[in-house]
PDB file of C-alpha atoms in Angstrom:
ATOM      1  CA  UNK A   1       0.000   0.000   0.000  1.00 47.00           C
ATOM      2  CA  UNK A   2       1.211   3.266  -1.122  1.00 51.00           C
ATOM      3  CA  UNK A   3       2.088   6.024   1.613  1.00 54.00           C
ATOM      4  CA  UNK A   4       0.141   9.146   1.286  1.00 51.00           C
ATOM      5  CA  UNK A   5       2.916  11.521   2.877  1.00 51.00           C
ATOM      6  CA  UNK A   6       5.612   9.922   0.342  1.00 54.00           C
ATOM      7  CA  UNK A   7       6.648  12.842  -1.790  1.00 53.00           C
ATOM      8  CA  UNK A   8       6.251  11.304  -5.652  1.00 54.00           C
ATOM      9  CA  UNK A   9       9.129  11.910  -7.883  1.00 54.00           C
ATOM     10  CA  UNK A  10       9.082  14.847 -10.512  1.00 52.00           C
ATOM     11  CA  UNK A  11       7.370  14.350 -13.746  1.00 48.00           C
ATOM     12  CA  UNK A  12       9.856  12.905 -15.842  1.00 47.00           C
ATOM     13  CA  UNK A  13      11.020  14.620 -19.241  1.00 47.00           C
ATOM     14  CA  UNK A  14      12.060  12.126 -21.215  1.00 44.00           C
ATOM     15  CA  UNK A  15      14.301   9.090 -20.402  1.00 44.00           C
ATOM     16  CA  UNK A  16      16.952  10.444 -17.615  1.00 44.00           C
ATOM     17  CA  UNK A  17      14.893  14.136 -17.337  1.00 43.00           C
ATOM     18  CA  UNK A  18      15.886  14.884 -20.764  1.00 44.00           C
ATOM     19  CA  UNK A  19      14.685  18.052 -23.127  1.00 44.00           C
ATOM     20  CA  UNK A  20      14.401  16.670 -26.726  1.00 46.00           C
ATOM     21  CA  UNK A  21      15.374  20.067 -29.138  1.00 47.00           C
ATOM     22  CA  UNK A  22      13.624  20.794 -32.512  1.00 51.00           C
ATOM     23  CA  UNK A  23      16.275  22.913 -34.769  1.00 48.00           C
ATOM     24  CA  UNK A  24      14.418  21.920 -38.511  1.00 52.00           C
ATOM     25  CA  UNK A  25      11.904  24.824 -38.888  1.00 61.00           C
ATOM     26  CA  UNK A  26      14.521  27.807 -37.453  1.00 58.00           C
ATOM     27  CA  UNK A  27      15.769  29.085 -40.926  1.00 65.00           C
ATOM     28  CA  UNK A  28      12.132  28.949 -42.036  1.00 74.00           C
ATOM     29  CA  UNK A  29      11.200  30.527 -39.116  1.00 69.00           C
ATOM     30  CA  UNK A  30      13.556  33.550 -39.790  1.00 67.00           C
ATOM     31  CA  UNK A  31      12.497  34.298 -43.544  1.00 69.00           C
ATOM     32  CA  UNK A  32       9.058  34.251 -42.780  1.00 73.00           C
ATOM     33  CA  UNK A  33       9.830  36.392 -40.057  1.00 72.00           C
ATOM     34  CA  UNK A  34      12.010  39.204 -41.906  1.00 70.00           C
ATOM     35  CA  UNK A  35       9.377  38.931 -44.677  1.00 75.00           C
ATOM     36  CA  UNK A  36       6.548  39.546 -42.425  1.00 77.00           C
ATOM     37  CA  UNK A  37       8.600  42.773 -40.767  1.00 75.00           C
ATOM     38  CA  UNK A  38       9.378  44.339 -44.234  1.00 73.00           C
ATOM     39  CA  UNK A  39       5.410  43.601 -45.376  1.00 75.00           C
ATOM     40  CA  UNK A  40       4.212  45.782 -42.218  1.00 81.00           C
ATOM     41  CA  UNK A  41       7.202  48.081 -42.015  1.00 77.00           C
ATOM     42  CA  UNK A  42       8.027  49.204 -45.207  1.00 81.00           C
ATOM     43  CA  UNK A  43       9.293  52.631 -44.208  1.00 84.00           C
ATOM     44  CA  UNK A  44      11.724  51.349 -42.318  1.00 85.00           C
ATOM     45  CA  UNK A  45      12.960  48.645 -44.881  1.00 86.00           C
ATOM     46  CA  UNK A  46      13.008  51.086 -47.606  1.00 87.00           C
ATOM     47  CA  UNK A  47      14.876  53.565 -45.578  1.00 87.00           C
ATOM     48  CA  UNK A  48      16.851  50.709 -45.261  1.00 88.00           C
ATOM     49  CA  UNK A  49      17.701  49.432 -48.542  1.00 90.00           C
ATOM     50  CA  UNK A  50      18.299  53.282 -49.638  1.00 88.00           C
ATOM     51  CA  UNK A  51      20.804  53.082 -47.275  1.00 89.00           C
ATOM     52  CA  UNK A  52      22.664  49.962 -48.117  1.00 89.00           C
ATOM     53  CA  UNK A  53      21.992  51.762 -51.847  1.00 90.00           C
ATOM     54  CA  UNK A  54      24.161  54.839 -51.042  1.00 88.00           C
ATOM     55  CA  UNK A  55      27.242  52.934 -48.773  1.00 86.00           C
ATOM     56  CA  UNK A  56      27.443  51.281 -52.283  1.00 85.00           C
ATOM     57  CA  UNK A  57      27.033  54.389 -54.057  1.00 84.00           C
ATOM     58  CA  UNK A  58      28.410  57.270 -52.859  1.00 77.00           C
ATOM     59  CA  UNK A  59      31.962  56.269 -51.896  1.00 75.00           C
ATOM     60  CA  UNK A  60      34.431  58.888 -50.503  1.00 79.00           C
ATOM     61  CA  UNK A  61      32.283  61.648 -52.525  1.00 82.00           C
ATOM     62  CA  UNK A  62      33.491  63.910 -55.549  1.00 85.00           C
ATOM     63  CA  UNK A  63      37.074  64.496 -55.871  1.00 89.00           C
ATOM     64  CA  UNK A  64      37.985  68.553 -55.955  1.00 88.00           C
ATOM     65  CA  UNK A  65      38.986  69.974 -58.836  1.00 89.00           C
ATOM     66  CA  UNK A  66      42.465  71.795 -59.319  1.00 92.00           C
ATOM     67  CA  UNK A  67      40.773  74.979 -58.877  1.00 91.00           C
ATOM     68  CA  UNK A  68      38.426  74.128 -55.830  1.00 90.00           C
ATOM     69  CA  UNK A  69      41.318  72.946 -54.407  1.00 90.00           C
ATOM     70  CA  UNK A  70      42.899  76.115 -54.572  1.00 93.00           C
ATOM     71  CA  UNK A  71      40.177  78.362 -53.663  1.00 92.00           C
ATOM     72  CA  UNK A  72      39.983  75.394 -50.818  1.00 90.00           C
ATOM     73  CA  UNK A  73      43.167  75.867 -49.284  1.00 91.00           C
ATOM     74  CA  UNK A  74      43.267  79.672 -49.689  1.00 90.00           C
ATOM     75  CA  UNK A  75      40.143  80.196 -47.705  1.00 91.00           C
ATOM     76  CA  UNK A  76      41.515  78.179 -44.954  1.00 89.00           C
ATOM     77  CA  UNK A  77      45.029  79.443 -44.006  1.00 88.00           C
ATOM     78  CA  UNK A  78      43.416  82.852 -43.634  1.00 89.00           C
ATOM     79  CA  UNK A  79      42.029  81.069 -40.601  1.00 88.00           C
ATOM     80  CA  UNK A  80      44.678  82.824 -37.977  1.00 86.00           C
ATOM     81  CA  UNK A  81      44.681  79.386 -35.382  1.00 87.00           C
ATOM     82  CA  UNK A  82      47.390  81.802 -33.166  1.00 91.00           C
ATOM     83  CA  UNK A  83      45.542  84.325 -32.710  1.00 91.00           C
ATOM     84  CA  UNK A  84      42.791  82.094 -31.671  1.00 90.00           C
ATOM     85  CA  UNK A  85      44.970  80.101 -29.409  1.00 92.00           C
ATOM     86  CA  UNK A  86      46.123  83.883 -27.720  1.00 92.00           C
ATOM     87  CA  UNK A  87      42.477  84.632 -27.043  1.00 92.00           C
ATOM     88  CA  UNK A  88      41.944  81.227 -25.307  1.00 93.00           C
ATOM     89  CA  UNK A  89      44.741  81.238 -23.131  1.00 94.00           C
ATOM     90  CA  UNK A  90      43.764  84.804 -22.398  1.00 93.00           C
ATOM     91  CA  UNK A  91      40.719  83.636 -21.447  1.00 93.00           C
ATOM     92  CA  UNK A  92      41.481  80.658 -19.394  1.00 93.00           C
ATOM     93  CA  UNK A  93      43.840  82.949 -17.374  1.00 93.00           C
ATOM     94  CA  UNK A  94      40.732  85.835 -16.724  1.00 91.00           C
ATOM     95  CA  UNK A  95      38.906  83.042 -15.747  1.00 92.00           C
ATOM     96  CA  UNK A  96      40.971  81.396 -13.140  1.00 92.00           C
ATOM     97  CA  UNK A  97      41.657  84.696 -12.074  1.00 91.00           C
ATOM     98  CA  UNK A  98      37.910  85.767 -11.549  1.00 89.00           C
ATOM     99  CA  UNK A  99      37.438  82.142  -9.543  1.00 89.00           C
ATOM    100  CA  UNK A 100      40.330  82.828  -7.385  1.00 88.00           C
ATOM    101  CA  UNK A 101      38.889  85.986  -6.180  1.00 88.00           C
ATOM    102  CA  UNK A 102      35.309  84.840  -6.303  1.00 86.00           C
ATOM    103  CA  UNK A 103      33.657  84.477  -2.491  1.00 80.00           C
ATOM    104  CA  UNK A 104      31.143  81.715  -2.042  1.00 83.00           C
ATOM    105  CA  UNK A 105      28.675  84.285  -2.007  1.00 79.00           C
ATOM    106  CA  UNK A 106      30.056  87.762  -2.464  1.00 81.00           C
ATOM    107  CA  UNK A 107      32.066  89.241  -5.256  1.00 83.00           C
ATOM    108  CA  UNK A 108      34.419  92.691  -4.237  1.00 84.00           C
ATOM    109  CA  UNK A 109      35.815  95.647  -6.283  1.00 85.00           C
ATOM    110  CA  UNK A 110      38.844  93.089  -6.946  1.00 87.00           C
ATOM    111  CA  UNK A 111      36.640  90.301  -8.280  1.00 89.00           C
ATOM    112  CA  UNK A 112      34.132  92.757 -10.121  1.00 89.00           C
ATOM    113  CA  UNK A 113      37.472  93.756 -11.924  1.00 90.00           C
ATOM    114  CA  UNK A 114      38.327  90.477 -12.668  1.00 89.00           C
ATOM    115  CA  UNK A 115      35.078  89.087 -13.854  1.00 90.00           C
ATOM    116  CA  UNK A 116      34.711  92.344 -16.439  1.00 92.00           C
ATOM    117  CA  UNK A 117      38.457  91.392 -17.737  1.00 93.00           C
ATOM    118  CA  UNK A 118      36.780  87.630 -17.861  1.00 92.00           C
ATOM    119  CA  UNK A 119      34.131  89.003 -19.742  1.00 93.00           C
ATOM    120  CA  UNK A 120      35.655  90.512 -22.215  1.00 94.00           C
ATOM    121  CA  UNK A 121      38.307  87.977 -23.161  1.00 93.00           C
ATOM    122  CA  UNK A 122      35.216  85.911 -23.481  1.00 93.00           C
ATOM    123  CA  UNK A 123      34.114  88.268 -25.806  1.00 93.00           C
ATOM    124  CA  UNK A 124      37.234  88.391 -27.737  1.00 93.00           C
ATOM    125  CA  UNK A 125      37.398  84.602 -28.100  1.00 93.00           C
ATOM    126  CA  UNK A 126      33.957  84.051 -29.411  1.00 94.00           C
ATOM    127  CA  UNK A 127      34.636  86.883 -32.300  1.00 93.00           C
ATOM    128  CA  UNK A 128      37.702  84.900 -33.371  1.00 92.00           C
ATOM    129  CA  UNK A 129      35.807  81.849 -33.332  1.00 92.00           C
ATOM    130  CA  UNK A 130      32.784  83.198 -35.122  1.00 92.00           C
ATOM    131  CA  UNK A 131      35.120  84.596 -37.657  1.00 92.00           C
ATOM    132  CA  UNK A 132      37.465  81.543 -38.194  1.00 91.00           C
ATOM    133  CA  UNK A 133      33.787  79.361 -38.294  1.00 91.00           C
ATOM    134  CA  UNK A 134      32.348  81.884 -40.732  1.00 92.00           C
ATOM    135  CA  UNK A 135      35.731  81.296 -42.968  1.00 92.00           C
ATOM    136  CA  UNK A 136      35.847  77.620 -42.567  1.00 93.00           C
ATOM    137  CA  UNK A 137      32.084  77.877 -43.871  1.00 92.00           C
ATOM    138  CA  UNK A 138      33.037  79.804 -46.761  1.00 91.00           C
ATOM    139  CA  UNK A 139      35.930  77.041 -48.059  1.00 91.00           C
ATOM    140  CA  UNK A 140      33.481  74.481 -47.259  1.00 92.00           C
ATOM    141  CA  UNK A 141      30.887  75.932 -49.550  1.00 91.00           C
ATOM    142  CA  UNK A 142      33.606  76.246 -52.254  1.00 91.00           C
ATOM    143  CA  UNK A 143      33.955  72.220 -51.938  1.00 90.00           C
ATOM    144  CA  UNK A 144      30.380  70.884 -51.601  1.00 89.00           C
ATOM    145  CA  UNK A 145      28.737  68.648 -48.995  1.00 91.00           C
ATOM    146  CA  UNK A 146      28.676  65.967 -51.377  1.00 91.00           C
ATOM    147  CA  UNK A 147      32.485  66.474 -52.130  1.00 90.00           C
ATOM    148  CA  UNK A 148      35.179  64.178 -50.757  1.00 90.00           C
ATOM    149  CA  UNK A 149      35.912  66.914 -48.011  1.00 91.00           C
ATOM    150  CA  UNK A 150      31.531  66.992 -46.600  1.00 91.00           C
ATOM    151  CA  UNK A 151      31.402  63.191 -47.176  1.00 92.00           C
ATOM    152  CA  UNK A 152      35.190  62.872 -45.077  1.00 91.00           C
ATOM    153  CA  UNK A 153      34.002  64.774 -42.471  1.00 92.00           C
ATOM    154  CA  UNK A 154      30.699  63.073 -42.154  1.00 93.00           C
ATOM    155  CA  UNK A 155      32.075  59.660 -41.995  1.00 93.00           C
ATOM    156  CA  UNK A 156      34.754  60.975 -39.188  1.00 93.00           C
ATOM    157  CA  UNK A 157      31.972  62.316 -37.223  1.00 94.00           C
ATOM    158  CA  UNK A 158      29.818  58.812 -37.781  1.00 95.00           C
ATOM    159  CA  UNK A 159      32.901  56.960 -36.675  1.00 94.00           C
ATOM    160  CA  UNK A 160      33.871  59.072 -33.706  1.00 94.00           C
ATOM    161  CA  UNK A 161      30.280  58.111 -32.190  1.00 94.00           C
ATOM    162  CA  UNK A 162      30.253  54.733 -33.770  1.00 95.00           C
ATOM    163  CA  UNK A 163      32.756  53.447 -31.503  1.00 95.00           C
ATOM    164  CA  UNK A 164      32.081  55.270 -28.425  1.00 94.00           C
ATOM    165  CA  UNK A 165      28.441  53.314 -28.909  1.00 92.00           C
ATOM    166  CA  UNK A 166      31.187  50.552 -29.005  1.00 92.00           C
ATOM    167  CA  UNK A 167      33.040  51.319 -26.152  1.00 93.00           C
ATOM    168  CA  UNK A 168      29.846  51.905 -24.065  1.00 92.00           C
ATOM    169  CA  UNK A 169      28.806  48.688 -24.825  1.00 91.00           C
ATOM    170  CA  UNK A 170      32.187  46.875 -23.970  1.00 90.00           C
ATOM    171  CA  UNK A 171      32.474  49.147 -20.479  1.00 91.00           C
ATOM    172  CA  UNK A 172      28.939  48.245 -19.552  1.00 89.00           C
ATOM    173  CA  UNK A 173      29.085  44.895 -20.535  1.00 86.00           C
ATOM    174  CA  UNK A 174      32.276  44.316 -17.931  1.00 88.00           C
ATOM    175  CA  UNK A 175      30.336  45.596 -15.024  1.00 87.00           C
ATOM    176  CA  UNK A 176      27.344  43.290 -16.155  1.00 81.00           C
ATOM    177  CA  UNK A 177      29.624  40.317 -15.980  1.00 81.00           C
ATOM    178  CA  UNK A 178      31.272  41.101 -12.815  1.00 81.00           C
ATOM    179  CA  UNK A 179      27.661  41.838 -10.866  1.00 80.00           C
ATOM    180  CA  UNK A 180      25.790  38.733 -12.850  1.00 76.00           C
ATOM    181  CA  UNK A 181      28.603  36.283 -11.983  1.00 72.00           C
ATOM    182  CA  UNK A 182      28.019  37.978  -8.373  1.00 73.00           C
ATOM    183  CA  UNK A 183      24.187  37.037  -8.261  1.00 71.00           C
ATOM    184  CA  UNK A 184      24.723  33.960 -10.175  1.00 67.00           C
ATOM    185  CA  UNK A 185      27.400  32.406  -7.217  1.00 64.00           C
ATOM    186  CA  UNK A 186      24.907  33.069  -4.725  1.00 62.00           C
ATOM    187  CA  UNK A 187      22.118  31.865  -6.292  1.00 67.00           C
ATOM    188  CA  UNK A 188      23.804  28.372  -7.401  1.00 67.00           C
ATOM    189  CA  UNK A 189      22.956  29.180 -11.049  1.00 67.00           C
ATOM    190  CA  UNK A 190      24.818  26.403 -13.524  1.00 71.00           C
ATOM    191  CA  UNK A 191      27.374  27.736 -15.803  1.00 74.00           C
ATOM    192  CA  UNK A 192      25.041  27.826 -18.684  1.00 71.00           C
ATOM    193  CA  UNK A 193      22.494  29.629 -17.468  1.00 76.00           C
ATOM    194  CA  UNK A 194      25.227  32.256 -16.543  1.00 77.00           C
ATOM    195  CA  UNK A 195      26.245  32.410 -20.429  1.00 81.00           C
ATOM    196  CA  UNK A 196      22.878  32.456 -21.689  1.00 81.00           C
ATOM    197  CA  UNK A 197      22.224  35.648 -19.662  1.00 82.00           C
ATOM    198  CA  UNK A 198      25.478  37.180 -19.967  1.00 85.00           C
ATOM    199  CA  UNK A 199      24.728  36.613 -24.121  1.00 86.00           C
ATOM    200  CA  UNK A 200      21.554  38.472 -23.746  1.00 87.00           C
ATOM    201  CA  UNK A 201      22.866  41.237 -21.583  1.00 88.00           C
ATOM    202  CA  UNK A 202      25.996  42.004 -24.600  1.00 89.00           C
ATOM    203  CA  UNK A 203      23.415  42.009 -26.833  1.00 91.00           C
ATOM    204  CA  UNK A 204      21.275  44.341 -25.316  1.00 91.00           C
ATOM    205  CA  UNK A 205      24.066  46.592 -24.339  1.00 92.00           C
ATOM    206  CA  UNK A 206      25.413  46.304 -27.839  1.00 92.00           C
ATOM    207  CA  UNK A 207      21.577  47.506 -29.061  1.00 92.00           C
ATOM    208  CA  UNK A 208      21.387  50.121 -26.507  1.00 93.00           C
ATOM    209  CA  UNK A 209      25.188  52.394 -27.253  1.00 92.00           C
ATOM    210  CA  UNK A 210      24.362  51.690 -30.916  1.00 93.00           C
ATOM    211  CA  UNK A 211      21.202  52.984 -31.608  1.00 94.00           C
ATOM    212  CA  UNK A 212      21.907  55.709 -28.835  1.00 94.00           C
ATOM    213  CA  UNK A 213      25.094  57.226 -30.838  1.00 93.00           C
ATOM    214  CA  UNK A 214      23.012  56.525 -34.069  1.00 94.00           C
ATOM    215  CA  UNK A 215      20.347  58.781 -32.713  1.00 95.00           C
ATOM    216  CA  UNK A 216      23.467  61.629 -31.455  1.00 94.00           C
ATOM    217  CA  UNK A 217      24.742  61.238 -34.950  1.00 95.00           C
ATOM    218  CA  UNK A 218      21.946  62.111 -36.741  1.00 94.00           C
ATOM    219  CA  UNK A 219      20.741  64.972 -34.443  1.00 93.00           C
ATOM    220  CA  UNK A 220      24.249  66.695 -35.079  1.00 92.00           C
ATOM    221  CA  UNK A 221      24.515  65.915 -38.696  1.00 94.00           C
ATOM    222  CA  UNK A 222      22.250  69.193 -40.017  1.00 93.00           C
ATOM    223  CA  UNK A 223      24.433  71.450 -38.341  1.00 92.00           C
ATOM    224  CA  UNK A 224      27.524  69.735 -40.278  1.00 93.00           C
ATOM    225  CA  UNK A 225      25.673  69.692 -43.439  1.00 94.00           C
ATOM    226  CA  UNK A 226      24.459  73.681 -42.997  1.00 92.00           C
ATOM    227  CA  UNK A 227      28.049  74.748 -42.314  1.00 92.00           C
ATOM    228  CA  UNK A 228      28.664  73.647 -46.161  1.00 93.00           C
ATOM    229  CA  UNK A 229      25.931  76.758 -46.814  1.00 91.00           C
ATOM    230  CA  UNK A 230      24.187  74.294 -49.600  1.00 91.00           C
ATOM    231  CA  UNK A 231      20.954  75.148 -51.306  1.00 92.00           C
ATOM    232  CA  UNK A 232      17.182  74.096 -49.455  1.00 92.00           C
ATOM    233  CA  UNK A 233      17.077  70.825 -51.919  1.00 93.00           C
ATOM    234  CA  UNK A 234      20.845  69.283 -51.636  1.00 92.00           C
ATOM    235  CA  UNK A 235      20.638  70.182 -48.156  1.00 93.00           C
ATOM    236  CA  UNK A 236      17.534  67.733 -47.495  1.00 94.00           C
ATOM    237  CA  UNK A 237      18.694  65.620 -50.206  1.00 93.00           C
ATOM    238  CA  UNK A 238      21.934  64.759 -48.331  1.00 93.00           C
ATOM    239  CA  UNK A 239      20.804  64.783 -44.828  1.00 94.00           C
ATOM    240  CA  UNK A 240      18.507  62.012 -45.996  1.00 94.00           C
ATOM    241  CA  UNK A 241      20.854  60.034 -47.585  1.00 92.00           C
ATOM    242  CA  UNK A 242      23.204  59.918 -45.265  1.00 93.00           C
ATOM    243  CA  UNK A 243      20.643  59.348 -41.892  1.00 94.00           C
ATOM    244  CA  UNK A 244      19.577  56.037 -44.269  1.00 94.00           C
ATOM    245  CA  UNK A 245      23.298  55.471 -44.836  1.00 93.00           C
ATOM    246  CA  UNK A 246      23.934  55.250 -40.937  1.00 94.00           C
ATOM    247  CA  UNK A 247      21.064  53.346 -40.083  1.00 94.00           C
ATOM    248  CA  UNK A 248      21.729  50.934 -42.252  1.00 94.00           C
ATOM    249  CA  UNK A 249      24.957  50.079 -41.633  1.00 94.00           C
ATOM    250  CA  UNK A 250      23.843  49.769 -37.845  1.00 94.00           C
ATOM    251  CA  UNK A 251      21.287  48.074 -37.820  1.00 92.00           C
ATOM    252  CA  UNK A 252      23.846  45.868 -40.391  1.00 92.00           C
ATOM    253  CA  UNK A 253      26.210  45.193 -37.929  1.00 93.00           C
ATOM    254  CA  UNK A 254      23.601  44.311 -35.700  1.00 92.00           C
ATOM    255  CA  UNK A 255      22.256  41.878 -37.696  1.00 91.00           C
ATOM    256  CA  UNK A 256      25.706  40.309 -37.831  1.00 91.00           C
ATOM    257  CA  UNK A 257      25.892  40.066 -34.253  1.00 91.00           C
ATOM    258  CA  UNK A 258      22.424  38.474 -33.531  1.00 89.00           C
ATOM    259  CA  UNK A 259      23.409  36.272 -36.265  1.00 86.00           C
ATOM    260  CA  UNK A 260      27.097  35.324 -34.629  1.00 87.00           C
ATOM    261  CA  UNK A 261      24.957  34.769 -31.606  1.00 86.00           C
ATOM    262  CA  UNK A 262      22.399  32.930 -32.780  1.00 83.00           C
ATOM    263  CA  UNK A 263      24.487  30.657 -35.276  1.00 82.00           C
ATOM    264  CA  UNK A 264      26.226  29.757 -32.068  1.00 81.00           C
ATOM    265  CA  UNK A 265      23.520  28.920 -30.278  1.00 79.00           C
ATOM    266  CA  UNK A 266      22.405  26.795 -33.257  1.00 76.00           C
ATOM    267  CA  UNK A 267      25.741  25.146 -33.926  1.00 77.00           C
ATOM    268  CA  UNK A 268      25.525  24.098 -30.294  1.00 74.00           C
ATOM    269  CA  UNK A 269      22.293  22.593 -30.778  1.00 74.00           C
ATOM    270  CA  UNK A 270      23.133  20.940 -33.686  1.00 74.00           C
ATOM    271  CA  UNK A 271      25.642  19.080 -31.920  1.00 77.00           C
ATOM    272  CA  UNK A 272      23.615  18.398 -29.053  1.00 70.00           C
ATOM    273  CA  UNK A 273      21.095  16.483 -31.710  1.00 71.00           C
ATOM    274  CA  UNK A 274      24.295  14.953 -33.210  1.00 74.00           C
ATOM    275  CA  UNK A 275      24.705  12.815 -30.203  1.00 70.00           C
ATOM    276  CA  UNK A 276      21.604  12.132 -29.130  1.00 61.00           C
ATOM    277  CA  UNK A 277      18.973  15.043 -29.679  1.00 52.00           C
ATOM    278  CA  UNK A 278      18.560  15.818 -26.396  1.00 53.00           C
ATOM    279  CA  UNK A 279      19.554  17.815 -23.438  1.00 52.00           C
ATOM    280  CA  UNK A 280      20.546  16.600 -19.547  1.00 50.00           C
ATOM    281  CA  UNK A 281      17.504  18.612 -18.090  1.00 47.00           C
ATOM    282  CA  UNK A 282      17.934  19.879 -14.189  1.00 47.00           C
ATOM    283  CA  UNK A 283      15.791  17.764 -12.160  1.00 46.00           C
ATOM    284  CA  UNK A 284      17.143  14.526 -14.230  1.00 45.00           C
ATOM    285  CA  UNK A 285      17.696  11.308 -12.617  1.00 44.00           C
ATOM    286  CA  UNK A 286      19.906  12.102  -9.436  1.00 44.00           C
ATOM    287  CA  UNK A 287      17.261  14.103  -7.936  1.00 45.00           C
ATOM    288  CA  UNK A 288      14.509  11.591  -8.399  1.00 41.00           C
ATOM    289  CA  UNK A 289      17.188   9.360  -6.608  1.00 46.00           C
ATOM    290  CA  UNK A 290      17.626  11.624  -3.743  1.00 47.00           C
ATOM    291  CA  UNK A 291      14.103  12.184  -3.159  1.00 46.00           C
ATOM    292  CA  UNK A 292      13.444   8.144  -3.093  1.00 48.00           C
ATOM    293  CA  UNK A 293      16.964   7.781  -0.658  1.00 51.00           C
ATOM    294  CA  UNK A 294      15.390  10.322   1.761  1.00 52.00           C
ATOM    295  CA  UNK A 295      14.214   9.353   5.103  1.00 54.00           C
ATOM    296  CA  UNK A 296      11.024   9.443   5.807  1.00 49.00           C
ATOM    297  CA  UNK A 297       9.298   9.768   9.486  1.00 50.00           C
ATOM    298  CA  UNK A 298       5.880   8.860  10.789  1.00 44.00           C
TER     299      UNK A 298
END
């Protein structure tokens, strides 16, 4: 006769508490998928494949011509950098000055004196830079924001915040590790559970500093394509193209990660099936054994 206090052993998954895996339908699974996105999205996948269009496209831009070059480099050593440099130094020393003398909440003859001298150095500086801005403007209009000078100096701008997306991503996903591996030791999580969730976290983190310096890009790219003084249409023109250009080769790369991630996970299942199709599941035969070797009182 069966005792009714006996606990009864787990319900069993599978010979030994095994998880059988189904990898056929995952490629189909994926098409359909993407096909279904770019049926209900097609803004998006158009602004997408314009993009991929114009990295294929566009290059390094238009090269200058012998005589835009020369207009080019004219226009820009007029730029007087020393004189600039004089009026910041000025300015950082008015300014250290004016702090020195500062009280936390009282300001004297001496520091009125010194915060008027800070003023106007200020002053000083921001003419120069106006005026060197102004000339920098006026060679860049000589050029053309779709010559290989505009298109240069948006790709070193995308790049800059490209990879500090990048480094965000790496920083962030050190201190994940360290505090995951933390929680995961004191919770007596397996070692695969701890990669599984550390994948995730990259991924997100990746996502996250990507599409965040995507979005900085983008919101300082007008004032890089105004300072090339362009007209209304090639303005809007190239602003567009080159928003499409960055997003897709973001959301390209990724692609190319969840794709290294999930090929991996794939691959692993794969070989998983290989030998057997099936996966050593948690509660698998030991603990059924330990619950049936346990004492029991009455």
């Amino acid at each position: 006769m069966n005792n009714p206090y006996e606990q009864q052993p787990p319900p069993r998954q599978g010979q030994h508490g095994q998880v059988a895996l189904d990898t056929s339908n995952v490629t189909t699974l994926i098409v359909a998928g993407a096909k279904s996105f770019a049926k209900k999205h097609k803004v998006i996948t158009g602004s997408y494949l314009f993009g991929l269009l114009i990295l294929l496209i566009v290059g390094s831009g238009t090269k200058l011509t012998l005589e835009q070059q020369r207009q080019y480099n004219h226009i820009m050593s007029t730029i007087d950098v020393n004189a600039e440099y004089d009026a910041s130094t000025r300015y950082g020393h008015a300014l250290q000055a004016y702090k020195a003398s500062k009280g936390w909440f009282t300001c004297d003859s001496l520091c009125q004196r010194n915060k008027e001298r800070m003023e106007r150095a200020q002053y000083d500086l921001d003419q120069l830079r106006a005026e060197g801005y102004n000339r920098m403007s006026d060679a860049k209009a000589v050029a053309g924001i779709f010559s290989e000078v505009g298109v240069g100096e948006v790709k070193d701008s995308f790049w800059e915040y490209f990879h500090a997306g990048k480094r965000f991503a790496k920083r962030q996903s050190m201190w994940d590790a360290m505090f995951m591996g933390m929680r995961s030791m004191s919770r007596d999580e397996s070692m695969v559970e701890y990669m599984l969730k550390m994948l995730i976290q990259v991924l997100i983190n990746f996502s996250l500093g990507l599409i965040m310096c995507l979005f900085i890009f983008i919101f300082g790219l007008w004032s890089i394509v105004r300072s090339y003084q362009p007209n209304p249409l090639t303005a809007v023109a190239f602003f567009l193209s080159a928003a499409c250009a960055a997003f897709a080769f973001v959301s390209t790369y990724l692609f190319l990660i969840y794709g290294a991630a999930a090929g991996g996970l794939y691959g692993a299942a794969k070989i998983i099936q290989a030998n057997g199709g099936r996966i050593e599941g948690p509660g698998g035969r030991r603990q059924y054994q330990n619950v049936r070797n346990r004492p029991h009182y009455y």
